[in-house]
Short mmCIF file of C-alpha atoms in Angstrom, two decimals:
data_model
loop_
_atom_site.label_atom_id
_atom_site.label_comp_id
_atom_site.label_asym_id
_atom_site.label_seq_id
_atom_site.Cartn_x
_atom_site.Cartn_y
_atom_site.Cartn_z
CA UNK U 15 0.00 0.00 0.00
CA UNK U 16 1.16 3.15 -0.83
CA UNK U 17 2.15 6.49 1.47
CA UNK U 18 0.91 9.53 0.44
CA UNK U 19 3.34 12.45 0.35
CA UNK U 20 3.58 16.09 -1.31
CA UNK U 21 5.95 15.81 -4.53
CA UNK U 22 6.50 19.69 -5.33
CA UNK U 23 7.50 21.05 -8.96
CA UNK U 24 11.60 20.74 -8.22
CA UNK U 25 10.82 17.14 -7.92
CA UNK U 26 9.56 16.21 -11.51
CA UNK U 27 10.82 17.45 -14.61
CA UNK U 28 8.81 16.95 -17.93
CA UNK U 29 10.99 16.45 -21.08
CA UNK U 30 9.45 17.18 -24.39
CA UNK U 31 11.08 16.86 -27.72
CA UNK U 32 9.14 18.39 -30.02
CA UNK U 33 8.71 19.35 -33.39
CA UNK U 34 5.12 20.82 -33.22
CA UNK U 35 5.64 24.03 -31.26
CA UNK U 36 1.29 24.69 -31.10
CA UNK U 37 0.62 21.36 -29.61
CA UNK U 38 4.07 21.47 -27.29
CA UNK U 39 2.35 24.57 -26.05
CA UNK U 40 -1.61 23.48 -25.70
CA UNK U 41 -0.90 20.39 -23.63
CA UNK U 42 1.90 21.64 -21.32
CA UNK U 43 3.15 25.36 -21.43
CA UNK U 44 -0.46 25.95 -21.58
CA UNK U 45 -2.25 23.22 -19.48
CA UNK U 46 -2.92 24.62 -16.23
CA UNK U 47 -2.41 20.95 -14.46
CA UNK U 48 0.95 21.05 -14.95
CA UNK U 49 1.94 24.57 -14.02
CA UNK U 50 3.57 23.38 -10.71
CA UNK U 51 6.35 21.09 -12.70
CA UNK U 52 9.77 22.19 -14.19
CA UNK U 53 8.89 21.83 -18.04
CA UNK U 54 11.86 21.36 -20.42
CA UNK U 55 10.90 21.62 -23.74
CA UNK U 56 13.18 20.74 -26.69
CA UNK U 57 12.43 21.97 -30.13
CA UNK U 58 14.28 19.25 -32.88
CA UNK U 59 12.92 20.67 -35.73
CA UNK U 60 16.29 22.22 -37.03
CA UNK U 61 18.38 19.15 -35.96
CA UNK U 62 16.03 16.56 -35.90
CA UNK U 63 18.42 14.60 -33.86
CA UNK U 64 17.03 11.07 -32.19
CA UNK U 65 15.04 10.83 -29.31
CA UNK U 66 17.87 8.34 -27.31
CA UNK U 67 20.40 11.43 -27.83
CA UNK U 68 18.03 13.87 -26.77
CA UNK U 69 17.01 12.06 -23.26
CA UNK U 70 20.90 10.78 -22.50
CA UNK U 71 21.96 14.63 -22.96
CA UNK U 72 19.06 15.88 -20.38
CA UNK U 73 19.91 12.56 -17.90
CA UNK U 74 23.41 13.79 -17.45
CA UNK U 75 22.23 17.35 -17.20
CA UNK U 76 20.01 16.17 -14.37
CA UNK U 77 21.50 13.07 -12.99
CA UNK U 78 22.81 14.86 -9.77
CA UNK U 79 19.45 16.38 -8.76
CA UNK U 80 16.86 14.19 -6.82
CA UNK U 81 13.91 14.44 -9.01
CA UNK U 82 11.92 12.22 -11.21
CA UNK U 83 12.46 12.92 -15.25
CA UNK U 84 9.08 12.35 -17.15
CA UNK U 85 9.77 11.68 -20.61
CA UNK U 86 7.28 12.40 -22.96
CA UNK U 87 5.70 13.14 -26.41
CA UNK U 88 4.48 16.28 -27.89
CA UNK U 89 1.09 14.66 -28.55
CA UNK U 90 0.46 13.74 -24.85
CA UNK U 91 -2.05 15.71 -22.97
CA UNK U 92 -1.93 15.02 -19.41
CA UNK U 93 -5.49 15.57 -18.07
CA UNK U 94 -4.78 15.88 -13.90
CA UNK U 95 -2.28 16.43 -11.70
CA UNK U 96 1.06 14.59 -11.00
CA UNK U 97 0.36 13.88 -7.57
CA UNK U 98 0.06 9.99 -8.14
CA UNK U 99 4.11 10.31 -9.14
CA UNK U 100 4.55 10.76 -5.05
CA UNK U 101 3.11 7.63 -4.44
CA UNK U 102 5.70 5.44 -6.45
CA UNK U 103 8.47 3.43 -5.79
CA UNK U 104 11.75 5.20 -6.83
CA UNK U 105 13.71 1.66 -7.92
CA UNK U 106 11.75 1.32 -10.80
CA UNK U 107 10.70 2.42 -14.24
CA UNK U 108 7.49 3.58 -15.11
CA UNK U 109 5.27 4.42 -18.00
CA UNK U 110 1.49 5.40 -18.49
CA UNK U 111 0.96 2.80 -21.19
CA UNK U 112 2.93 -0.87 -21.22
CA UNK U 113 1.86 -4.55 -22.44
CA UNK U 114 2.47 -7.80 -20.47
CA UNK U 115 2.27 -11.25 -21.92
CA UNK U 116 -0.39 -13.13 -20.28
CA UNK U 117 -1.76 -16.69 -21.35
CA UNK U 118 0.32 -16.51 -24.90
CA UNK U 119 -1.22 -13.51 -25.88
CA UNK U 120 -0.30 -9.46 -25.18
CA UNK U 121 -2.40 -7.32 -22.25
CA UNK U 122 -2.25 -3.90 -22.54
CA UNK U 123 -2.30 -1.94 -19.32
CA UNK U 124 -3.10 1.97 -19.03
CA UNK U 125 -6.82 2.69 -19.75
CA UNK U 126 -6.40 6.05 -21.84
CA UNK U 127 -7.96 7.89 -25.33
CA UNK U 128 -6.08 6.94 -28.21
CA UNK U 129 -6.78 9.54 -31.35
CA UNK U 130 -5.62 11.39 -34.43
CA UNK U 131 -3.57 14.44 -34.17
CA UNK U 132 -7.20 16.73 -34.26
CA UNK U 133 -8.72 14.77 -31.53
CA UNK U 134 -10.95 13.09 -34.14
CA UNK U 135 -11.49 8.88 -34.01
CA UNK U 136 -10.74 8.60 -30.36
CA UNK U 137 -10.62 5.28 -28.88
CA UNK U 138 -10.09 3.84 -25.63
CA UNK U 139 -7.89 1.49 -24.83
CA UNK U 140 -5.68 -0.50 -22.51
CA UNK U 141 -7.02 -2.22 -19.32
CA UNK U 142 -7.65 0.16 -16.31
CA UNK U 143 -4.50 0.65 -13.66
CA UNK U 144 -5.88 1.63 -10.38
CA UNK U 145 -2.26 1.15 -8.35
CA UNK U 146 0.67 0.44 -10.29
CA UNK U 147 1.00 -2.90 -12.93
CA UNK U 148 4.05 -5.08 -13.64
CA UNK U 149 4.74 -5.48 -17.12
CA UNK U 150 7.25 -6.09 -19.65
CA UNK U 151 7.19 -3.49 -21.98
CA UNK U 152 6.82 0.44 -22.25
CA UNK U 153 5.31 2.74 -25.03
CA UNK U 154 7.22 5.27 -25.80
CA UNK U 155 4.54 7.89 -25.26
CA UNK U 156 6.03 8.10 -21.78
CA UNK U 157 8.98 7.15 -19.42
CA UNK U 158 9.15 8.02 -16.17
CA UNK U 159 12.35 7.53 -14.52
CA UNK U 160 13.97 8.70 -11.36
CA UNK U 161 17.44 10.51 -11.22
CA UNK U 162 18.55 8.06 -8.31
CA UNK U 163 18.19 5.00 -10.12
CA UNK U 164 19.76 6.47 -13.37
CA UNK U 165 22.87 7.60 -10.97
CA UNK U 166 22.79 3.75 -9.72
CA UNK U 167 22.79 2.17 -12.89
CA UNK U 168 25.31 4.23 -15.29
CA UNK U 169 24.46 1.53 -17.94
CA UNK U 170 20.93 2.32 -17.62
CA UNK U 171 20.20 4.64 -20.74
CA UNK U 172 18.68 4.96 -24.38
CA UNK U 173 20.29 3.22 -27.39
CA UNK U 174 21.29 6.14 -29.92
CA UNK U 175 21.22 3.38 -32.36
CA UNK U 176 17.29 4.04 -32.19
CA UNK U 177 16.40 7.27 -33.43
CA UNK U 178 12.13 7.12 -32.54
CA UNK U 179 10.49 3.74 -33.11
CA UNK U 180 11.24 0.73 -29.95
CA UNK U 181 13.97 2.93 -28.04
CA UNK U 182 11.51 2.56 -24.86
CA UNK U 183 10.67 -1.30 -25.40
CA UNK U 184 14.83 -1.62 -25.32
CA UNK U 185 15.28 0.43 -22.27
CA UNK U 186 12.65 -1.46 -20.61
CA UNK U 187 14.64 -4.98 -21.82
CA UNK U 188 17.90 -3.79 -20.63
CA UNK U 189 17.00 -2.59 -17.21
CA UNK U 190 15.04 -6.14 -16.57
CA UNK U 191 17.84 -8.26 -18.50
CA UNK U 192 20.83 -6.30 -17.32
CA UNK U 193 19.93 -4.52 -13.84
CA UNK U 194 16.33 -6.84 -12.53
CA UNK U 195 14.73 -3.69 -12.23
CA UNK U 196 10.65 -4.13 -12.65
CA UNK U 197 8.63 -1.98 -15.36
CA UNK U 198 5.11 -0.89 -14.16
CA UNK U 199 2.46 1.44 -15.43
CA UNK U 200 1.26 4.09 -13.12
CA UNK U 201 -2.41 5.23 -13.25
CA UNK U 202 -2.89 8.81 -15.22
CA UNK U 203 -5.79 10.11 -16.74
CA UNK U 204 -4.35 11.77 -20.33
CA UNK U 205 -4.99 11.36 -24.20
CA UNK U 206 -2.73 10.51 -26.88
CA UNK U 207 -2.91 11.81 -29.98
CA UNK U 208 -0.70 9.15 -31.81
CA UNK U 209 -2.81 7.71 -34.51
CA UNK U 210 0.12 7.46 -37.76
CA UNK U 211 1.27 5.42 -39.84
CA UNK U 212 4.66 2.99 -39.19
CA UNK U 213 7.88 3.40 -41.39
CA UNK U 214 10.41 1.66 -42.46
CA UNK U 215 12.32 2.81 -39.10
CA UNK U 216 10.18 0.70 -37.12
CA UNK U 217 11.14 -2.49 -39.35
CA UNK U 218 14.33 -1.67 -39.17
CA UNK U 219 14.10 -1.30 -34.99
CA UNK U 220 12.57 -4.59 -34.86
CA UNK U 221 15.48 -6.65 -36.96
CA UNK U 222 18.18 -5.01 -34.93
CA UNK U 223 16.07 -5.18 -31.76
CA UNK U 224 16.10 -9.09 -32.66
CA UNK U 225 19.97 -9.52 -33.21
CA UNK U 226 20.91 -7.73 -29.95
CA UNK U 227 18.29 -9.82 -28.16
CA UNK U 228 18.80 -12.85 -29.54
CA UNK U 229 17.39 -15.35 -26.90
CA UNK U 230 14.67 -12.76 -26.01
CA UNK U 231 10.94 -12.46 -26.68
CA UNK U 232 8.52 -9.95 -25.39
CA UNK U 233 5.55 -8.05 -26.57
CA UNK U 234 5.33 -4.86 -27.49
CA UNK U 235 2.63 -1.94 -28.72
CA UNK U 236 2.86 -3.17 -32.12
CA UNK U 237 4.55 -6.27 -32.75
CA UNK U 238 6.47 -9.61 -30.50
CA UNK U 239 10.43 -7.81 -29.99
CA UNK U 240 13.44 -9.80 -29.85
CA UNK U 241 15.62 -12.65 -31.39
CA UNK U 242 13.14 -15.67 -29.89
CA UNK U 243 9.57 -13.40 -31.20
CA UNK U 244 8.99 -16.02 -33.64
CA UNK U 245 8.11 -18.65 -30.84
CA UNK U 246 5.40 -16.30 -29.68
CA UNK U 247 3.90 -15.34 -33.22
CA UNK U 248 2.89 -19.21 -33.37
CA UNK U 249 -0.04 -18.66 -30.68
CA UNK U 250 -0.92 -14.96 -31.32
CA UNK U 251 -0.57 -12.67 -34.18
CA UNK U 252 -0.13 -8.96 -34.49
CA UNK U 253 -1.00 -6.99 -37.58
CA UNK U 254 3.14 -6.28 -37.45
CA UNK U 255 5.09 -9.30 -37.60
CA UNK U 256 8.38 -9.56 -35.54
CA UNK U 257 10.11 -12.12 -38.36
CA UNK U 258 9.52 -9.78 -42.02
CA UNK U 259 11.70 -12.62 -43.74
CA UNK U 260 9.32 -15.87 -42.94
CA UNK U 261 6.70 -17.10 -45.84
CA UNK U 262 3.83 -16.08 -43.25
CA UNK U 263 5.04 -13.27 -42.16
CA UNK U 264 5.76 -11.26 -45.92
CA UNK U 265 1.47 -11.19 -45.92
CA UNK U 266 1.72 -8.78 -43.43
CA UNK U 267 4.88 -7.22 -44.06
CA UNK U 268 3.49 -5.85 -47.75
CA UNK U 269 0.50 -4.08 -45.61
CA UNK U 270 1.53 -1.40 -43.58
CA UNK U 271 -2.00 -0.51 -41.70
CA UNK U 272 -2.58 2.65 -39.99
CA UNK U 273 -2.58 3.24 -36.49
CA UNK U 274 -6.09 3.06 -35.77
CA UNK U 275 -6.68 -0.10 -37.61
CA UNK U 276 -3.90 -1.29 -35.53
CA UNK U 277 -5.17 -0.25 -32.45
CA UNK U 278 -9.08 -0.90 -33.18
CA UNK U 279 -7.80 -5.12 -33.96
CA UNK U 280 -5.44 -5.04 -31.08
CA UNK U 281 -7.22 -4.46 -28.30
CA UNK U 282 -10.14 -5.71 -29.88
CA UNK U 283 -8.89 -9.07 -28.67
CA UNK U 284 -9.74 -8.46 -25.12
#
């Protein structure tokens, strides 16, 4: 069971890369819920540089002060306070959205609205978190990590060999295979306004995901991750296959849905 204590705005700082300087500032220069937070906003649209390269720079800015660093998109609108963030366990690493396998098949946890960029086709998804829940896998929508665990772990950190796509499904792989640290979603009430279409980046992410995880399968937000994902794909399929070079698999591979679609047959399932 949890203690309640007062977290104050030195004690989380929200890190925003962003290209979209309007939506940067409706949901957080401008949203009055998070006016008691340090906000650091980035804006990559001259350098375009990768998200991994962006975070590691602002973890060794930070990695001396006590606070938690909340990593997250421009297109996530956080609709209450942070107050929940006092409440958690500083020896692991959290997210808002994450999937756990569960009988053979993926279980999303994270109940939130899932849209396009306008608002427009929202869905909701993910199975409702009312403490924390364990799971294997983060979104990369959000990462919320504290600066004492980062200072424990130097070889805790992003892969700059990931510029956008699966950077947050590796951290979460490393800190389990490499440090046993757990992965949970936290409970937050927010929208995401993610609905896009996947590039070759992501296909790209997954094949080198699998060769530096060779004896590793997990599930992700879009698709089975790691060397072994193959073994999983024979009892449940996503609409993005983990193996793009087996007979089954090329099917899928030569229809690149949207995000919706994705998400609407996803969670579907449950």
């Amino acid at each position: 069971m949890f203690i309640e204590k007062n977290i104050n705005m030195q004690e989380i700082k929200l890190v925003t890369v962003f290209i979209n300087p309007e939506m940067y500032e409706r949901f957080f220069t401008s949203n009055i819920n998070l006016n008691c937070y340090e906000l650091i906003g980035i804006d990559n649209r001259q350098f375009n540089h990768g998200l991994p390269v962006i975070y590691n720079n602002i973890i060794e800015k930070n990695i001396h002060d006590n606070c938690w660093l909340f990593f997250v998109h421009e297109d996530f609108e956080i609709k209450c306070g942070l107050a929940v963030v006092g409440r958690l366990d500083q020896t692991s690493v959290y997210g808002t959205f994450g999937i756990n396998l569960e009988n053979d098949a993926p279980v999303p946890y994270g109940r939130h609205l899932c849209s396009n960029k306008d608002g427009s086709h929202a869905v909701e998804v993910g199975n409702e978190v009312t403490n924390t829940a364990k799971v294997q896998t983060l979104d990369c929508q959000s990462i919320l990590i504290h600066t004492s665990l980062l200072a424990t772990y130097p070889g805790l950190r992003f892969d700059e060999k990931l510029t956008f796509d699966l950077y947050a499904e590796d951290f979460c792989i490393s800190a389990q295979k490499n440090f046993g640290i757990e992965i949970k979603v936290f409970p937050l009430q927010f929208q995401h306004y993610s609905h896009g279409k996947l590039t070759e980046r992501y296909y790209k992410g997954i094949d080198y995901l699998a060769k530096k995880y060779p004896t590793i399968a997990v599930p992700g937000s879009c698709s089975f991750i790691g060397g072994r994902a193959n073994e999983l794909e024979q009892k449940f399929k996503y609409d993005i296959p983990a193996n793009q070079n087996s007979q089954d698999d090329m099917i899928f591979w030569s229809i690149i849905r949207s995000f919706p679609n994705r998400l609407k047959s996803f969670f579907s399932f449950y």
